[in-house]
XYZ file of C-alpha atoms in Angstrom:
367
model
C 66.953 -34.909 -21.883
C 63.318 -35.675 -20.996
C 61.132 -35.090 -17.967
C 59.265 -37.882 -16.148
C 56.560 -37.923 -18.853
C 59.104 -38.679 -21.544
C 58.535 -35.315 -23.242
C 61.815 -33.674 -24.344
C 62.729 -30.825 -21.993
C 63.129 -28.473 -24.960
C 59.411 -28.788 -25.724
C 58.362 -27.840 -22.204
C 60.877 -24.995 -22.209
C 59.401 -23.641 -25.446
C 55.839 -24.012 -24.176
C 56.386 -21.882 -21.083
C 58.957 -19.432 -22.441
C 57.261 -16.075 -22.934
C 58.696 -15.104 -26.325
C 57.837 -18.344 -28.145
C 55.335 -19.824 -25.735
C 52.561 -18.242 -23.736
C 50.075 -20.847 -24.957
C 46.951 -21.466 -22.922
C 46.695 -25.199 -23.524
C 48.412 -28.018 -25.397
C 46.740 -31.402 -25.778
C 48.586 -34.565 -26.799
C 46.172 -37.009 -28.410
C 46.604 -40.727 -29.045
C 44.189 -43.401 -30.245
C 45.961 -46.723 -30.505
C 43.190 -48.451 -32.439
C 43.352 -46.054 -35.394
C 47.012 -45.085 -35.041
C 46.209 -41.428 -34.362
C 48.915 -39.291 -32.805
C 48.085 -35.604 -32.740
C 48.860 -32.337 -30.996
C 46.276 -29.593 -30.448
C 47.709 -26.236 -29.371
C 45.618 -23.287 -28.170
C 47.626 -20.084 -28.069
C 44.952 -17.559 -27.094
C 41.203 -17.375 -26.652
C 41.134 -13.684 -25.690
C 39.186 -12.776 -28.832
C 37.007 -15.895 -28.796
C 37.268 -19.638 -29.472
C 40.598 -20.603 -31.035
C 40.304 -21.202 -34.775
C 42.915 -22.883 -36.950
C 43.444 -25.782 -39.312
C 44.593 -29.362 -38.935
C 47.952 -30.178 -40.505
C 48.626 -33.835 -41.410
C 52.353 -34.286 -41.930
C 55.093 -36.941 -41.528
C 57.165 -35.155 -38.878
C 60.602 -36.534 -38.127
C 59.701 -36.884 -34.447
C 57.140 -35.832 -31.852
C 59.211 -32.867 -30.693
C 59.138 -31.377 -34.186
C 55.370 -31.882 -34.321
C 54.811 -30.110 -31.003
C 57.073 -27.237 -32.023
C 55.174 -26.820 -35.293
C 51.811 -26.866 -33.524
C 52.989 -24.205 -31.072
C 54.327 -21.930 -33.808
C 51.280 -22.359 -36.023
C 48.841 -21.738 -33.159
C 50.604 -18.527 -32.208
C 50.509 -17.408 -35.828
C 46.762 -18.034 -35.924
C 46.200 -15.737 -32.939
C 47.889 -12.906 -34.796
C 46.228 -13.765 -38.114
C 42.736 -13.837 -36.635
C 43.333 -10.613 -34.726
C 44.440 -8.691 -37.806
C 41.667 -10.213 -39.906
C 39.176 -8.632 -37.515
C 37.742 -11.997 -36.451
C 36.276 -12.764 -33.035
C 38.498 -15.815 -32.717
C 41.702 -16.663 -30.951
C 44.458 -18.820 -32.340
C 44.830 -22.571 -32.331
C 46.281 -25.297 -34.525
C 46.399 -29.064 -34.633
C 48.897 -31.404 -36.225
C 48.421 -35.096 -36.944
C 51.688 -37.014 -37.087
C 52.197 -39.295 -40.080
C 52.055 -39.525 -43.843
C 48.436 -38.819 -44.828
C 48.792 -40.899 -47.990
C 49.703 -43.927 -45.891
C 47.816 -43.742 -42.596
C 44.818 -41.442 -43.114
C 41.629 -43.439 -42.535
C 38.046 -42.697 -41.628
C 38.625 -44.249 -38.193
C 41.608 -42.016 -37.541
C 39.729 -38.848 -38.549
C 36.760 -39.808 -36.386
C 39.084 -40.379 -33.422
C 40.630 -36.970 -34.057
C 37.156 -35.424 -34.139
C 36.401 -36.860 -30.717
C 39.509 -35.224 -29.275
C 38.559 -31.832 -30.746
C 35.022 -32.253 -29.400
C 36.420 -32.957 -25.931
C 37.613 -29.341 -25.784
C 33.992 -28.211 -25.706
C 34.262 -25.461 -28.307
C 37.505 -23.864 -27.153
C 39.014 -24.966 -30.482
C 37.399 -24.912 -33.941
C 39.246 -26.929 -36.563
C 39.471 -26.700 -40.361
C 41.695 -27.814 -43.266
C 45.427 -27.278 -43.599
C 48.342 -29.024 -45.310
C 47.451 -32.698 -45.759
C 43.753 -32.315 -44.941
C 40.872 -31.504 -47.243
C 37.188 -30.642 -47.293
C 36.230 -34.331 -47.417
C 38.309 -34.935 -44.280
C 36.488 -32.172 -42.403
C 33.182 -33.769 -43.376
C 34.349 -36.925 -41.578
C 35.679 -35.041 -38.533
C 32.377 -33.156 -38.289
C 30.536 -36.446 -37.705
C 32.147 -36.500 -34.247
C 32.656 -32.789 -33.670
C 30.330 -29.861 -34.337
C 33.222 -27.430 -33.925
C 34.433 -28.193 -37.439
C 34.482 -25.825 -40.393
C 35.847 -25.954 -43.937
C 33.243 -28.607 -44.827
C 31.697 -29.332 -48.214
C 28.652 -27.419 -49.473
C 26.755 -30.723 -49.511
C 27.278 -30.925 -45.751
C 26.469 -27.320 -44.936
C 29.955 -25.914 -45.420
C 31.679 -23.377 -47.623
C 33.976 -25.723 -49.496
C 37.574 -25.064 -50.490
C 39.033 -22.137 -48.498
C 42.124 -21.926 -50.711
C 40.136 -19.840 -53.201
C 39.862 -16.875 -50.831
C 43.325 -17.507 -49.385
C 44.766 -16.913 -52.843
C 42.536 -13.888 -53.372
C 43.805 -12.357 -50.128
C 47.448 -12.937 -51.078
C 46.723 -11.285 -54.410
C 45.342 -8.257 -52.547
C 48.484 -8.204 -50.406
C 50.592 -8.186 -53.571
C 48.593 -5.259 -54.924
C 49.146 -3.335 -51.683
C 52.859 -4.179 -51.770
C 53.107 -2.922 -55.344
C 51.335 0.292 -54.355
C 53.749 0.841 -51.477
C 56.894 -0.125 -53.371
C 56.208 1.296 -56.836
C 53.297 3.696 -56.321
C 50.876 1.644 -58.430
C 48.838 -1.403 -57.351
C 48.702 -2.977 -60.794
C 50.697 -6.165 -61.322
C 50.560 -6.069 -65.118
C 54.046 -6.617 -66.478
C 55.466 -7.608 -63.086
C 57.394 -10.859 -62.788
C 56.192 -12.966 -59.867
C 57.853 -16.157 -58.623
C 55.638 -18.681 -56.836
C 57.180 -21.497 -54.798
C 54.428 -24.081 -54.424
C 51.479 -24.273 -56.815
C 49.241 -26.615 -54.881
C 45.942 -25.781 -53.179
C 46.559 -22.013 -52.949
C 49.343 -21.423 -55.464
C 47.410 -22.521 -58.522
C 44.582 -20.073 -57.738
C 47.158 -17.321 -57.248
C 48.563 -18.012 -60.718
C 45.102 -17.391 -62.158
C 44.756 -13.979 -60.480
C 48.191 -12.927 -61.684
C 47.708 -14.084 -65.253
C 44.278 -12.457 -65.423
C 45.978 -9.144 -64.610
C 48.815 -9.694 -67.054
C 51.689 -10.556 -64.718
C 54.464 -12.907 -65.816
C 54.697 -15.919 -63.530
C 57.605 -18.242 -62.744
C 56.770 -21.359 -60.732
C 58.336 -24.288 -58.950
C 56.981 -27.177 -56.914
C 58.345 -30.429 -55.529
C 55.513 -32.235 -57.336
C 56.016 -32.468 -61.075
C 52.303 -33.043 -61.665
C 51.469 -29.731 -59.958
C 53.890 -27.889 -62.237
C 52.574 -29.681 -65.319
C 48.980 -28.772 -64.453
C 49.879 -25.064 -64.417
C 51.957 -25.178 -67.599
C 49.190 -27.018 -69.422
C 46.598 -24.478 -68.270
C 48.747 -21.458 -69.171
C 50.760 -22.100 -72.341
C 51.979 -18.485 -72.336
C 53.062 -16.160 -69.544
C 54.119 -18.949 -67.182
C 57.468 -20.727 -66.963
C 58.981 -23.177 -64.498
C 62.357 -23.617 -62.800
C 63.802 -26.676 -61.110
C 63.547 -25.667 -57.478
C 63.224 -22.834 -54.959
C 66.963 -22.168 -55.045
C 66.683 -21.405 -58.745
C 63.465 -19.412 -58.304
C 64.789 -16.911 -55.782
C 67.727 -16.174 -58.112
C 65.620 -15.503 -61.234
C 66.763 -12.220 -62.756
C 64.188 -9.482 -62.932
C 61.928 -11.018 -60.293
C 59.693 -8.348 -58.752
C 57.767 -10.413 -56.205
C 58.613 -13.704 -54.518
C 55.642 -15.695 -53.187
C 56.432 -18.602 -50.823
C 53.303 -20.762 -50.957
C 54.510 -24.081 -49.537
C 55.741 -24.867 -45.998
C 57.202 -22.373 -43.523
C 60.758 -21.189 -42.922
C 61.272 -20.057 -46.535
C 63.063 -16.871 -45.492
C 66.309 -17.720 -43.751
C 70.004 -16.833 -43.567
C 70.612 -18.577 -46.883
C 67.656 -17.429 -48.974
C 67.421 -13.755 -47.993
C 70.893 -12.777 -49.288
C 70.154 -14.589 -52.567
C 66.744 -13.032 -53.260
C 66.480 -10.933 -56.404
C 62.879 -9.846 -55.734
C 62.047 -6.469 -54.212
C 58.879 -7.765 -52.513
C 58.043 -10.966 -50.603
C 54.331 -11.740 -50.386
C 53.114 -15.334 -50.227
C 50.617 -17.752 -48.722
C 52.916 -19.960 -46.604
C 52.639 -19.724 -42.822
C 55.626 -18.816 -40.639
C 57.862 -17.724 -43.510
C 60.476 -16.126 -41.225
C 62.793 -18.941 -40.154
C 63.861 -17.149 -36.977
C 63.692 -13.735 -35.281
C 65.902 -11.216 -37.042
C 65.139 -12.320 -40.593
C 62.637 -9.479 -40.917
C 65.446 -6.997 -40.238
C 67.701 -8.711 -42.779
C 64.984 -8.231 -45.392
C 64.556 -4.573 -44.460
C 68.315 -3.985 -44.557
C 68.350 -5.275 -48.139
C 65.481 -2.985 -49.097
C 63.104 -5.935 -49.582
C 59.496 -5.240 -48.621
C 57.963 -8.098 -46.637
C 54.184 -8.425 -46.483
C 53.626 -10.394 -43.237
C 52.367 -13.868 -44.099
C 49.637 -14.074 -41.502
C 48.163 -10.807 -42.780
C 47.978 -11.599 -46.482
C 47.011 -15.276 -46.209
C 43.986 -14.618 -43.969
C 41.400 -15.064 -46.740
C 40.945 -18.727 -45.916
C 40.358 -18.215 -42.212
C 37.918 -15.413 -43.035
C 35.975 -17.956 -45.083
C 35.939 -20.764 -42.529
C 34.990 -18.348 -39.734
C 32.062 -17.098 -41.789
C 30.885 -20.668 -42.315
C 30.162 -20.908 -38.597
C 27.486 -18.238 -38.965
C 25.956 -19.174 -42.331
C 28.314 -18.841 -45.265
C 27.981 -16.015 -47.783
C 30.741 -16.007 -50.418
C 30.328 -12.381 -51.489
C 30.435 -11.216 -47.878
C 33.647 -13.180 -47.368
C 35.181 -11.932 -50.596
C 34.485 -8.330 -49.589
C 36.130 -8.922 -46.196
C 39.129 -10.620 -47.853
C 39.448 -7.647 -50.226
C 40.096 -5.586 -47.096
C 43.484 -7.301 -46.812
C 44.640 -4.677 -49.314
C 43.897 -1.826 -46.869
C 45.168 -3.766 -43.853
C 48.496 -4.427 -45.582
C 48.890 -0.755 -46.525
C 48.104 0.246 -42.923
C 50.839 -2.084 -41.670
C 53.371 -0.605 -44.070
C 52.385 2.879 -42.874
C 52.707 1.838 -39.204
C 56.102 0.282 -39.920
C 57.330 3.526 -41.484
C 55.960 5.632 -38.622
C 57.484 3.399 -35.932
C 60.746 2.813 -37.772
C 60.384 -0.971 -37.603
C 60.018 -3.775 -40.188
C 56.442 -4.567 -41.310
C 56.457 -7.854 -39.392
C 57.052 -5.986 -36.136
C 54.376 -3.426 -36.980
C 51.846 -6.165 -37.702
C 52.668 -7.890 -34.416
C 52.127 -4.648 -32.495
C 48.711 -4.071 -34.018
C 47.611 -7.671 -33.376
C 48.967 -7.687 -29.819
C 47.142 -4.443 -29.059
C 43.817 -5.949 -30.148
C 44.386 -9.126 -28.120
C 45.481 -7.114 -25.075
C 42.409 -4.895 -25.245
C 40.138 -7.932 -25.580
C 41.759 -9.653 -22.613
C 41.482 -6.485 -20.511
C 37.814 -6.141 -21.400
C 37.282 -9.683 -20.079
C 39.189 -8.849 -16.906
C 41.986 -11.307 -17.688
């Protein structure tokens, strides 16, 4: 069923339903000349201008694209709040296969739509978009970050994203085993692309054993060639989550990795990865807790990248960003402590802390 605009009723229902919606603004963008179809979702600006990346992905339909934008924007509000940033949450998705339809004209058209929001939304890279793309977008929109150093930016944010996930793993190890070291631990990484391959480096430098998988054979081969010892590969995620002796499972690809099928099959004691929206639906966090699996909330541990792109807006300093991303270790431990004190899963504890900060900010503004 659709309303008079042709938008499926389920989308509008999600947008205005309080538990999954509550978004301030959703913009549907279309430029026929370039073929651009995009969705920009602003979840909250209580803490400041919404900040979040641009995902370029071949969604099955427009409804799926809108739903993804809504979920990702909400996640960014919580991520930015717990990262201590003065930014709200937003996200954009461009519909289509970036390898087939991405052009300079399309990116410029997208930049004009972002610019039309007058600074309420600051965009950056995400799945399917890269530093070079942000350089193009920035030609039409000054509210663009994640640009190249040659154009006044900080470059690849996946470096600090991986560093933050590594800090989250160290905190998880401290909480689970009483020691933050990962030496001798076996870590499974699903997805060794932009973030995953940096994460492998951190783990191997500390002496962890790493098992990887990726849908792209070239990504797997790059890792195996770089690390002839200490790294092995399995065929797919189904095989990875069943690897015997796995200590930590790191989903580093797309969302929804933790669901009714994967959670019962997990052999790992800890889940800590870079992917956004890892919990496929509400209740999965309790299933993990019931199995004694420690879950480090994704939007907490993968905040290194957004810390970097936010810093770029004020004059980028890598060491300053790295020090702030190192704080993910303490933030993750604080969430585990809050979860224990409140008798709730870590995901619920993280949400409570983020919601408190957003609520206090909104109250201070008289909202």
